[in-house]
Amino acid sequence: MTTRELLAPARWCTTAGRAQPLGASHVPGGVNFALHASGASAVRLVLMAAADGAPVAELPFPESGRFGTLFTVTVHGLDPGRFHYGYRVEYTSGGLSPVLLDPYATELAGAGEWGERPRYRCAVPAGDFDWGEDRPPGIPQDELIVYETHVRGYTRHASSAVTSPGTYAGLREKIPYLRGLGVNCVELLPLFEFDETDNTYVSPTTGEPLRNFWGYNSVGFFAPKAGYAADTGPGGPARELKGLVKALHAAGIAVILDVVYNHTAEGDHRGPTLSLRGLDESAYYLLDDQGRPVNLTATGNTVNCNHPVTRALILDSLRHWATEYRVDGFRFDMAAVLTRGSDGLTLSDPPLVEAIARDPALAHCVLVAEATDAAGAYQVGSFPAYGRWSEWNMRYRDAIRRFLLGRPGSAGEFATRLVGSPDLYPGRGATPSVNYITCHDGLTLADWTSYDRRHNEANGEDGRDGIPDEESWNCGHEGPTDDPAVLLLRARQARNALLLLLASQGVPMLLAGDEFGRTQHGNNNAYGQDSPLGWVDWDRRASHAGLLDFTRRAIALRKAHPALRRTAHPDGDGRPAAPCPPVSWHGEEPWQPDWSSGSTLLAAMLCEERDDGPADCVYLAVNSGGSGRTVRLPEPPPDLRWHVFADTGSPAHQNGHEVGEEPVCSRTHWQLAAHASLLLVAGPAGRGAGP
């Protein structure tokens, strides 16, 4: 077919279209297309064969369908099942763009099999999804227990034993496991369409290209990652992802998406022109005086989030996922970029952040900010909240690690984190603090106990990438060992960390696989490791069964005790008639805490009054030092006895006990081993023999 034939509209019936909604939408008798293209003198709709992407026609948008910088056209009689599409822009300054993707495309075809270089084109989804009686779980934020995982990495390993490894469907098969563990919210690493072949590094051992495994390089803000779907037919990825969300909801599990609006896959001036750059670069990206992309994200470009056009795009995207996919919240990667103005400077009252907080369609959604960016912005505790935003609390991560390693000054710092970081969130309560020890970015929990330094050689960057110092400790030997003393200490430290996390005020987040000792062999930046190094090895459930039982029981403990999940920060000012204050601090002797710089002992009693019975009360004591310590236990509330949930330094109690089956504690003093934690719960006597 000649160029003249391609451009000839004779066989197509087109009229001026509707300006809303943007993107492609079904209308009676055809399909409507609408897009924003600043600096365009004309726009063409490029139609391609759905079967192979071969060009079919280029149809000009009629001048009568232009409204300002919006171009519209309705193509009558168009069968979206037979055709894919893109746009080509003629610029007023001269020149013609390559075929561009629709920023509002809800399905991107042409990605091919996972690992193949994509040839993207836009598709118009047909049909709808039957949500049945689906309802959001509606879990109060103080009751959330978040589980961060990667759709592909969670079930790609052969040990996952699922029918469709590495897919939305594979993750769906793991819902019974998630229910059994007790988590009630999954946080999924990016699943907007991305190009996994976009990685310039190769494996130093095989020479094979590494993948962009994590997916922090969005190609489109509305389309699900097709390579995560077992159903590869038209509309398959959307159906499969919606089926996953529906099944998780039916199991009482909420869904949070890790979303990347701070940068895109177009990179800097050397990167591809896929979509936004060719439509309105100065609106969508921060540019310097020479018109080059400003790089505040260490990825090549920075999205101009608070430009009105871009702000509308991001809000429309969030509404799409909240309504079409019914997700329950979002974690915003490098959210500090969302607070920057078009000059790149931080705004005190960023319009986008406020608009997200106030948007009616997002009112049910959890909003979590990673309150930093790659250009030095650090807004932990100061991210504009508008009464809605929570934060990944990096101060918590650092404090719990330093305390468990016995660093100077760490006991007092962690005590503040334990009660929900009131210094960071004064007057806001504990739930804005999303607490974590580990996440996808960094060492796993097992590796935090096994390595003093990063081991990133497999990333092809000479081991220089990733966080240089993670406040980790190898417990006496770097990497794998069969030394029983080292293994015992590592097991103890892992349990200490999980116990403290699940006993802390705020919202706890666990990294998938930490509950059974997942390792990346010291790699703390596995973004390119689409390999067993980056996948969850489910065989470790057998070798770390005790740790898995401990985690499950600690989650159940948190759910059973309101004293561990308050909305308000507990303090020492209880009611005069109360049996004990909301929090009290202790040391080797009750009511005598050690706040010295060298302190390695932290003990707290957390109590919550109840109208329908005795106070809910737990006692936590942690010895982060290298020698044993003896603590005298404070008196529990009247008519109650202490029961032992766990002592991570005791063979009898190291894996914890089932809730309601904790043995009675008959001692007045407790010997805490080195690097060990004790948690007691107050309850009536008679639930078992005392230790």
Short mmCIF file of C-alpha atoms in Angstrom, two decimals, residues 22-446:
data_model
loop_
_atom_site.label_atom_id
_atom_site.label_comp_id
_atom_site.label_asym_id
_atom_site.label_seq_id
_atom_site.Cartn_x
_atom_site.Cartn_y
_atom_site.Cartn_z
CA LEU A 22 -9.65 11.68 26.50
CA GLY A 23 -8.31 8.56 24.85
CA ALA A 24 -10.34 6.08 22.83
CA SER A 25 -13.92 5.33 23.79
CA HIS A 26 -16.84 3.48 22.28
CA VAL A 27 -19.66 5.62 20.88
CA PRO A 28 -22.77 4.50 18.98
CA GLY A 29 -21.61 3.20 15.64
CA GLY A 30 -17.90 3.73 16.11
CA VAL A 31 -14.97 4.82 18.26
CA ASN A 32 -14.16 8.32 19.49
CA PHE A 33 -10.55 9.51 19.85
CA ALA A 34 -9.50 12.61 21.79
CA LEU A 35 -6.05 13.82 22.79
CA HIS A 36 -4.13 16.88 23.88
CA ALA A 37 -1.26 17.92 21.58
CA SER A 38 0.24 21.34 22.16
CA GLY A 39 2.24 22.82 19.32
CA ALA A 40 0.51 20.65 16.75
CA SER A 41 -0.80 22.04 13.48
CA ALA A 42 -2.51 18.74 12.72
CA VAL A 43 -2.84 15.22 14.08
CA ARG A 44 -3.42 11.93 12.29
CA LEU A 45 -4.97 8.77 13.66
CA VAL A 46 -2.75 5.85 12.64
CA LEU A 47 -4.66 2.58 12.25
CA MET A 48 -2.78 -0.73 12.32
CA ALA A 49 -3.81 -4.33 11.86
CA ALA A 50 -4.45 -5.93 15.23
CA ALA A 51 -2.90 -9.18 14.07
CA ASP A 52 0.61 -7.90 13.36
CA GLY A 53 0.71 -4.11 13.69
CA ALA A 54 0.96 -3.55 9.94
CA PRO A 55 -0.08 0.00 8.95
CA VAL A 56 -3.56 0.26 7.47
CA ALA A 57 -4.43 3.96 7.26
CA GLU A 58 -3.61 7.42 8.57
CA LEU A 59 -6.74 9.50 9.08
CA PRO A 60 -6.51 13.26 9.68
CA PHE A 61 -8.37 14.66 12.64
CA PRO A 62 -10.92 17.11 11.19
CA GLU A 63 -10.30 20.78 11.86
CA SER A 64 -13.92 21.03 13.04
CA GLY A 65 -13.03 18.61 15.83
CA ARG A 66 -10.30 20.79 17.25
CA PHE A 67 -10.92 22.60 20.55
CA GLY A 68 -7.88 24.57 21.64
CA THR A 69 -5.11 22.00 21.98
CA LEU A 70 -7.59 19.11 22.00
CA PHE A 71 -7.99 17.10 18.80
CA THR A 72 -11.00 14.84 18.34
CA VAL A 73 -12.34 12.45 15.73
CA THR A 74 -15.00 9.77 15.60
CA VAL A 75 -14.37 6.89 13.21
CA HIS A 76 -17.68 5.33 12.25
CA GLY A 77 -17.93 1.60 11.64
CA LEU A 78 -14.50 0.93 13.14
CA ASP A 79 -14.15 -2.59 14.53
CA PRO A 80 -11.70 -2.24 17.44
CA GLY A 81 -11.12 -5.97 17.43
CA ARG A 82 -9.44 -5.70 14.01
CA PHE A 83 -7.44 -2.52 14.49
CA HIS A 84 -4.91 -1.01 16.83
CA TYR A 85 -3.97 2.65 16.76
CA GLY A 86 -1.52 5.41 17.51
CA TYR A 87 -1.11 9.10 16.70
CA ARG A 88 1.17 11.09 14.43
CA VAL A 89 1.63 14.81 15.05
CA GLU A 90 2.46 17.53 12.53
CA TYR A 91 4.17 20.37 14.41
CA THR A 92 3.63 24.08 13.77
CA SER A 93 7.41 24.43 13.91
CA GLY A 94 7.72 21.86 11.14
CA GLY A 95 8.41 18.16 11.22
CA LEU A 96 6.44 15.04 11.85
CA SER A 97 6.47 12.84 14.94
CA PRO A 98 6.91 9.10 14.95
CA VAL A 99 3.79 7.10 15.75
CA LEU A 100 2.94 8.00 19.34
CA LEU A 101 1.09 6.06 21.99
CA ASP A 102 -2.11 7.45 23.43
CA PRO A 103 -1.36 8.59 27.02
CA TYR A 104 -4.88 7.46 27.92
CA ALA A 105 -4.67 4.02 26.28
CA THR A 106 -6.10 1.44 28.67
CA GLU A 107 -4.54 -1.46 26.78
CA LEU A 108 -1.14 -1.61 25.09
CA ALA A 109 -0.62 -4.41 22.60
CA GLY A 110 2.57 -5.49 20.91
CA ALA A 111 4.61 -6.20 24.03
CA GLY A 112 5.12 -9.82 22.98
CA GLU A 113 6.37 -12.49 25.34
CA TRP A 114 8.17 -11.43 28.50
CA GLY A 115 11.74 -10.48 27.57
CA GLU A 116 11.00 -9.62 23.95
CA ARG A 117 11.61 -6.08 22.71
CA PRO A 118 8.11 -4.56 22.51
CA ARG A 119 6.51 -2.92 19.49
CA TYR A 120 3.80 -1.07 21.34
CA ARG A 121 0.52 0.01 19.87
CA CYS A 122 -2.75 1.03 21.48
CA ALA A 123 -5.85 -1.14 21.63
CA VAL A 124 -9.46 -0.28 22.36
CA PRO A 125 -10.76 -2.80 24.91
CA ALA A 126 -14.12 -4.39 24.20
CA GLY A 127 -16.62 -5.71 26.69
CA ASP A 128 -16.74 -5.36 30.45
CA PHE A 129 -15.85 -7.34 33.55
CA ASP A 130 -18.38 -8.97 35.83
CA TRP A 131 -17.55 -7.75 39.31
CA GLY A 132 -20.55 -9.52 40.80
CA GLU A 133 -20.98 -8.65 44.45
CA ASP A 134 -17.43 -7.38 44.87
CA ARG A 135 -16.98 -4.88 47.66
CA PRO A 136 -13.80 -3.26 48.98
CA PRO A 137 -12.66 -4.94 52.20
CA GLY A 138 -12.87 -1.54 53.94
CA ILE A 139 -10.16 -2.42 56.44
CA PRO A 140 -9.50 0.46 58.88
CA GLN A 141 -6.00 1.80 58.43
CA ASP A 142 -4.95 0.92 61.96
CA GLU A 143 -5.79 -2.73 61.23
CA LEU A 144 -3.82 -3.02 57.97
CA ILE A 145 -0.95 -5.51 57.73
CA VAL A 146 0.73 -4.83 54.40
CA TYR A 147 2.65 -7.43 52.39
CA GLU A 148 4.84 -6.02 49.61
CA THR A 149 5.46 -8.30 46.65
CA HIS A 150 6.30 -8.43 42.94
CA VAL A 151 3.72 -10.01 40.63
CA ARG A 152 6.24 -11.96 38.55
CA GLY A 153 8.86 -12.63 41.21
CA TYR A 154 6.37 -14.02 43.72
CA THR A 155 5.51 -17.13 41.70
CA ARG A 156 8.11 -17.31 38.92
CA HIS A 157 10.30 -19.84 40.78
CA ALA A 158 9.44 -23.48 40.06
CA SER A 159 8.99 -24.06 43.79
CA SER A 160 5.88 -21.84 43.76
CA ALA A 161 4.00 -24.83 42.27
CA VAL A 162 1.37 -22.68 40.55
CA THR A 163 -0.24 -23.34 37.19
CA SER A 164 0.80 -20.04 35.62
CA PRO A 165 4.12 -18.94 37.17
CA GLY A 166 4.96 -15.25 37.20
CA THR A 167 1.46 -13.98 36.40
CA TYR A 168 -1.58 -12.34 37.94
CA ALA A 169 -3.17 -15.78 37.82
CA GLY A 170 -0.18 -17.30 39.63
CA LEU A 171 -0.45 -14.74 42.41
CA ARG A 172 -4.17 -15.51 42.67
CA GLU A 173 -3.29 -19.13 43.42
CA LYS A 174 -1.34 -17.93 46.47
CA ILE A 175 -4.34 -16.28 48.13
CA PRO A 176 -4.90 -19.24 50.52
CA TYR A 177 -1.29 -18.87 51.66
CA LEU A 178 -1.75 -15.14 52.26
CA ARG A 179 -4.91 -15.78 54.26
CA GLY A 180 -3.14 -18.40 56.33
CA LEU A 181 -0.27 -16.03 57.03
CA GLY A 182 -2.73 -13.41 58.22
CA VAL A 183 -1.84 -10.40 56.07
CA ASN A 184 -4.83 -8.37 54.91
CA CYS A 185 -3.30 -6.09 52.29
CA VAL A 186 -0.94 -6.73 49.39
CA GLU A 187 1.18 -3.94 47.94
CA LEU A 188 2.11 -4.81 44.36
CA LEU A 189 5.26 -3.44 42.74
CA PRO A 190 4.59 -1.48 39.53
CA LEU A 191 2.19 -3.08 37.10
CA PHE A 192 1.61 -0.21 34.71
CA GLU A 193 2.88 -1.33 31.31
CA PHE A 194 6.69 -1.12 31.23
CA ASP A 195 9.50 -2.35 29.01
CA GLU A 196 11.48 -5.02 30.84
CA THR A 197 14.13 -4.97 28.10
CA ASP A 198 15.00 -1.37 29.04
CA ASN A 199 18.24 -2.11 30.91
CA THR A 200 21.68 -1.26 29.54
CA TYR A 201 23.55 -3.70 31.78
CA VAL A 202 24.44 -7.33 31.11
CA SER A 203 25.17 -10.23 33.40
CA PRO A 204 28.92 -10.32 34.13
CA THR A 205 28.80 -14.13 34.20
CA THR A 206 26.68 -14.95 31.15
CA GLY A 207 26.85 -11.76 29.10
CA GLU A 208 23.06 -11.91 28.70
CA PRO A 209 21.08 -8.65 28.91
CA LEU A 210 19.61 -7.95 32.34
CA ARG A 211 15.96 -7.01 32.65
CA ASN A 212 14.25 -4.00 34.14
CA PHE A 213 12.61 -6.48 36.48
CA TRP A 214 10.96 -4.19 39.01
CA GLY A 215 9.20 -2.07 36.39
CA TYR A 216 9.90 1.44 37.64
CA ASN A 217 9.80 2.84 34.08
CA SER A 218 6.19 3.43 33.10
CA VAL A 219 5.26 3.36 29.41
CA GLY A 220 1.58 4.08 30.05
CA PHE A 221 -0.34 5.21 33.13
CA PHE A 222 -3.61 3.40 32.30
CA ALA A 223 -2.62 -0.01 30.89
CA PRO A 224 -1.74 -3.12 32.94
CA LYS A 225 1.52 -4.93 32.29
CA ALA A 226 0.66 -7.46 29.57
CA GLY A 227 3.68 -9.64 30.33
CA TYR A 228 2.22 -10.43 33.76
CA ALA A 229 -0.82 -12.14 32.22
CA ALA A 230 -1.30 -15.81 31.45
CA ASP A 231 -4.28 -14.75 29.29
CA THR A 232 -2.54 -13.15 26.30
CA GLY A 233 -5.66 -12.59 24.19
CA PRO A 234 -7.27 -9.19 23.58
CA GLY A 235 -8.24 -7.72 26.92
CA GLY A 236 -6.64 -10.68 28.71
CA PRO A 237 -4.29 -8.75 31.03
CA ALA A 238 -7.12 -6.49 32.23
CA ARG A 239 -9.49 -9.41 32.85
CA GLU A 240 -6.85 -11.39 34.69
CA LEU A 241 -5.79 -8.48 36.89
CA LYS A 242 -9.40 -7.62 37.71
CA GLY A 243 -9.99 -11.27 38.55
CA LEU A 244 -7.03 -11.14 40.93
CA VAL A 245 -8.37 -8.03 42.67
CA LYS A 246 -11.84 -9.55 42.93
CA ALA A 247 -10.46 -12.77 44.41
CA LEU A 248 -8.29 -10.90 46.90
CA HIS A 249 -11.27 -8.84 47.99
CA ALA A 250 -13.33 -12.00 48.44
CA ALA A 251 -10.57 -13.24 50.75
CA GLY A 252 -10.68 -10.02 52.77
CA ILE A 253 -7.41 -8.71 51.36
CA ALA A 254 -7.02 -5.13 50.14
CA VAL A 255 -4.86 -4.17 47.14
CA ILE A 256 -2.41 -1.26 47.02
CA LEU A 257 -0.56 -0.46 43.80
CA ASP A 258 2.97 0.92 43.76
CA VAL A 259 2.60 3.69 41.17
CA VAL A 260 5.30 5.57 39.29
CA TYR A 261 4.29 9.07 38.20
CA ASN A 262 7.59 10.82 38.88
CA HIS A 263 9.32 9.70 35.65
CA THR A 264 8.64 7.64 32.53
CA ALA A 265 10.38 5.25 30.17
CA GLU A 266 11.13 8.08 27.72
CA GLY A 267 14.28 8.92 29.70
CA ASP A 268 16.42 11.93 28.81
CA HIS A 269 17.12 13.49 25.40
CA ARG A 270 18.75 10.24 24.31
CA GLY A 271 15.69 8.17 25.12
CA PRO A 272 12.81 7.15 22.87
CA THR A 273 9.89 9.39 21.98
CA LEU A 274 7.00 7.13 22.87
CA SER A 275 4.14 9.41 23.84
CA LEU A 276 4.28 12.40 26.20
CA ARG A 277 7.47 13.88 24.75
CA GLY A 278 5.94 14.02 21.30
CA LEU A 279 2.64 15.54 22.45
CA ASP A 280 3.63 18.32 24.86
CA GLU A 281 7.09 17.90 26.33
CA SER A 282 7.15 21.15 28.32
CA ALA A 283 3.84 20.34 30.00
CA TYR A 284 4.64 16.75 30.85
CA TYR A 285 8.33 17.08 31.85
CA LEU A 286 10.56 19.47 33.74
CA LEU A 287 12.98 21.09 31.26
CA ASP A 288 16.03 23.29 31.80
CA ASP A 289 16.81 26.56 30.03
CA GLN A 290 18.13 24.66 27.03
CA GLY A 291 15.00 22.53 26.79
CA ARG A 292 16.68 19.41 28.12
CA PRO A 293 15.03 17.09 30.66
CA VAL A 294 15.73 17.87 34.30
CA ASN A 295 16.77 14.71 36.11
CA LEU A 296 15.58 14.71 39.73
CA THR A 297 14.80 11.00 39.68
CA ALA A 298 18.14 9.46 38.55
CA THR A 299 16.29 8.01 35.56
CA GLY A 300 16.78 10.74 32.96
CA ASN A 301 13.56 12.74 33.25
CA THR A 302 11.17 14.19 35.81
CA VAL A 303 7.42 14.47 35.30
CA ASN A 304 6.08 18.02 35.62
CA CYS A 305 3.42 16.81 38.04
CA ASN A 306 1.86 20.14 38.95
CA HIS A 307 1.35 21.45 35.43
CA PRO A 308 -2.45 21.52 34.93
CA VAL A 309 -2.36 19.18 31.93
CA THR A 310 -0.13 16.66 33.67
CA ARG A 311 -2.02 16.95 36.92
CA ALA A 312 -5.21 16.04 35.08
CA LEU A 313 -3.50 13.05 33.45
CA ILE A 314 -2.31 11.68 36.79
CA LEU A 315 -5.67 12.22 38.49
CA ASP A 316 -7.48 10.52 35.62
CA SER A 317 -5.07 7.60 35.87
CA LEU A 318 -5.66 7.20 39.60
CA ARG A 319 -9.42 7.36 39.13
CA HIS A 320 -9.13 4.71 36.43
CA TRP A 321 -7.37 2.23 38.72
CA ALA A 322 -9.62 3.04 41.68
CA THR A 323 -12.85 2.59 39.72
CA GLU A 324 -12.12 0.25 36.80
CA TYR A 325 -9.83 -2.06 38.79
CA ARG A 326 -11.29 -1.30 42.23
CA VAL A 327 -7.93 -1.11 43.97
CA ASP A 328 -7.86 0.09 47.55
CA GLY A 329 -4.89 2.41 47.58
CA PHE A 330 -1.63 3.60 46.12
CA ARG A 331 1.98 3.85 47.19
CA PHE A 332 3.63 6.69 45.28
CA ASP A 333 7.23 6.12 44.21
CA MET A 334 9.46 9.16 44.86
CA ALA A 335 6.40 11.12 45.92
CA ALA A 336 8.48 14.21 46.71
CA VAL A 337 8.43 14.87 42.94
CA LEU A 338 4.66 15.31 43.24
CA THR A 339 5.33 18.36 45.41
CA ARG A 340 7.63 20.13 42.92
CA GLY A 341 6.49 23.01 40.75
CA SER A 342 7.30 23.63 37.10
CA ASP A 343 10.55 25.31 38.18
CA GLY A 344 11.58 22.13 40.00
CA LEU A 345 11.32 23.74 43.44
CA THR A 346 9.26 22.26 46.26
CA LEU A 347 5.83 23.80 46.72
CA SER A 348 4.42 24.36 50.19
CA ASP A 349 0.89 23.68 48.93
CA PRO A 350 1.25 21.35 45.91
CA PRO A 351 -1.99 21.27 43.87
CA LEU A 352 -1.63 17.64 42.76
CA VAL A 353 -1.07 16.26 46.26
CA GLU A 354 -4.09 18.17 47.55
CA ALA A 355 -6.23 17.17 44.58
CA ILE A 356 -5.45 13.49 45.15
CA ALA A 357 -6.36 13.84 48.82
CA ARG A 358 -9.65 15.60 48.04
CA ASP A 359 -10.79 13.61 44.99
CA PRO A 360 -14.18 11.93 45.57
CA ALA A 361 -13.31 8.84 43.50
CA LEU A 362 -10.22 8.27 45.66
CA ALA A 363 -11.87 8.91 49.02
CA HIS A 364 -11.76 5.21 49.92
CA CYS A 365 -8.12 4.78 48.93
CA VAL A 366 -5.09 4.52 51.18
CA LEU A 367 -2.49 7.06 50.04
CA VAL A 368 1.13 6.33 50.92
CA ALA A 369 4.06 8.56 49.95
CA GLU A 370 7.67 7.57 49.55
CA ALA A 371 8.52 11.05 50.77
CA THR A 372 11.88 11.44 49.01
CA ASP A 373 13.33 11.78 45.54
CA ALA A 374 16.78 11.32 43.99
CA ALA A 375 17.65 15.03 44.18
CA GLY A 376 17.83 15.32 47.95
CA ALA A 377 14.23 16.03 48.90
CA TYR A 378 13.50 14.38 52.25
CA GLN A 379 9.96 14.93 53.48
CA VAL A 380 9.51 12.09 55.96
CA GLY A 381 7.27 13.63 58.60
CA SER A 382 6.64 16.73 56.52
CA PHE A 383 4.99 15.46 53.33
CA PRO A 384 1.81 17.56 52.80
CA ALA A 385 -0.87 15.33 54.29
CA TYR A 386 -4.18 17.17 53.82
CA GLY A 387 -5.60 14.81 56.42
CA ARG A 388 -5.16 11.80 54.13
CA TRP A 389 -1.57 10.93 53.30
CA SER A 390 0.57 8.33 55.03
CA GLU A 391 4.30 7.82 54.54
CA TRP A 392 6.81 5.05 54.26
CA ASN A 393 8.60 5.80 57.52
CA MET A 394 12.30 5.45 56.67
CA ARG A 395 13.15 6.78 60.11
CA TYR A 396 11.47 3.69 61.54
CA ARG A 397 13.52 1.38 59.29
CA ASP A 398 16.76 3.02 60.32
CA ALA A 399 15.86 3.14 64.01
CA ILE A 400 14.86 -0.51 64.37
CA ARG A 401 18.00 -1.65 62.59
CA ARG A 402 20.29 0.55 64.67
CA PHE A 403 18.62 -0.52 67.90
CA LEU A 404 18.83 -4.24 67.18
CA LEU A 405 22.52 -3.77 66.42
CA GLY A 406 23.03 -1.96 69.74
CA ARG A 407 24.17 1.33 68.23
CA PRO A 408 24.76 4.27 70.61
CA GLY A 409 21.68 6.38 71.24
CA SER A 410 19.40 3.91 69.52
CA ALA A 411 17.18 2.84 72.45
CA GLY A 412 15.56 6.25 72.89
CA GLU A 413 15.19 6.72 69.15
CA PHE A 414 13.45 3.39 68.69
CA ALA A 415 11.17 4.01 71.66
CA THR A 416 9.79 6.99 69.75
CA ARG A 417 9.26 4.86 66.66
CA LEU A 418 7.62 2.09 68.72
CA VAL A 419 4.78 4.39 69.75
CA GLY A 420 4.08 5.60 66.21
CA SER A 421 6.64 8.42 65.74
CA PRO A 422 4.78 11.25 67.51
CA ASP A 423 7.72 13.53 66.73
CA LEU A 424 7.06 13.10 63.00
CA TYR A 425 3.26 13.00 63.07
CA PRO A 426 2.17 15.21 66.00
CA GLY A 427 -1.57 15.51 66.26
CA ARG A 428 -2.10 13.05 63.40
CA GLY A 429 -1.97 9.77 65.28
CA ALA A 430 0.04 6.67 64.51
CA THR A 431 -1.53 5.47 61.25
CA PRO A 432 0.35 7.90 58.94
CA SER A 433 3.48 5.90 59.80
CA VAL A 434 3.96 2.87 57.55
CA ASN A 435 6.63 0.95 59.42
CA TYR A 436 9.00 -1.51 57.80
CA ILE A 437 12.35 -3.21 58.30
CA THR A 438 12.86 -4.22 54.69
CA CYS A 439 11.26 -3.55 51.32
CA HIS A 440 12.01 -4.44 47.71
CA ASP A 441 14.78 -1.81 47.68
CA GLY A 442 17.58 -3.17 49.86
CA LEU A 443 18.54 -6.32 51.72
CA THR A 444 15.97 -8.95 52.59
CA LEU A 445 15.53 -9.68 56.29
CA ALA A 446 17.62 -12.86 56.08
#
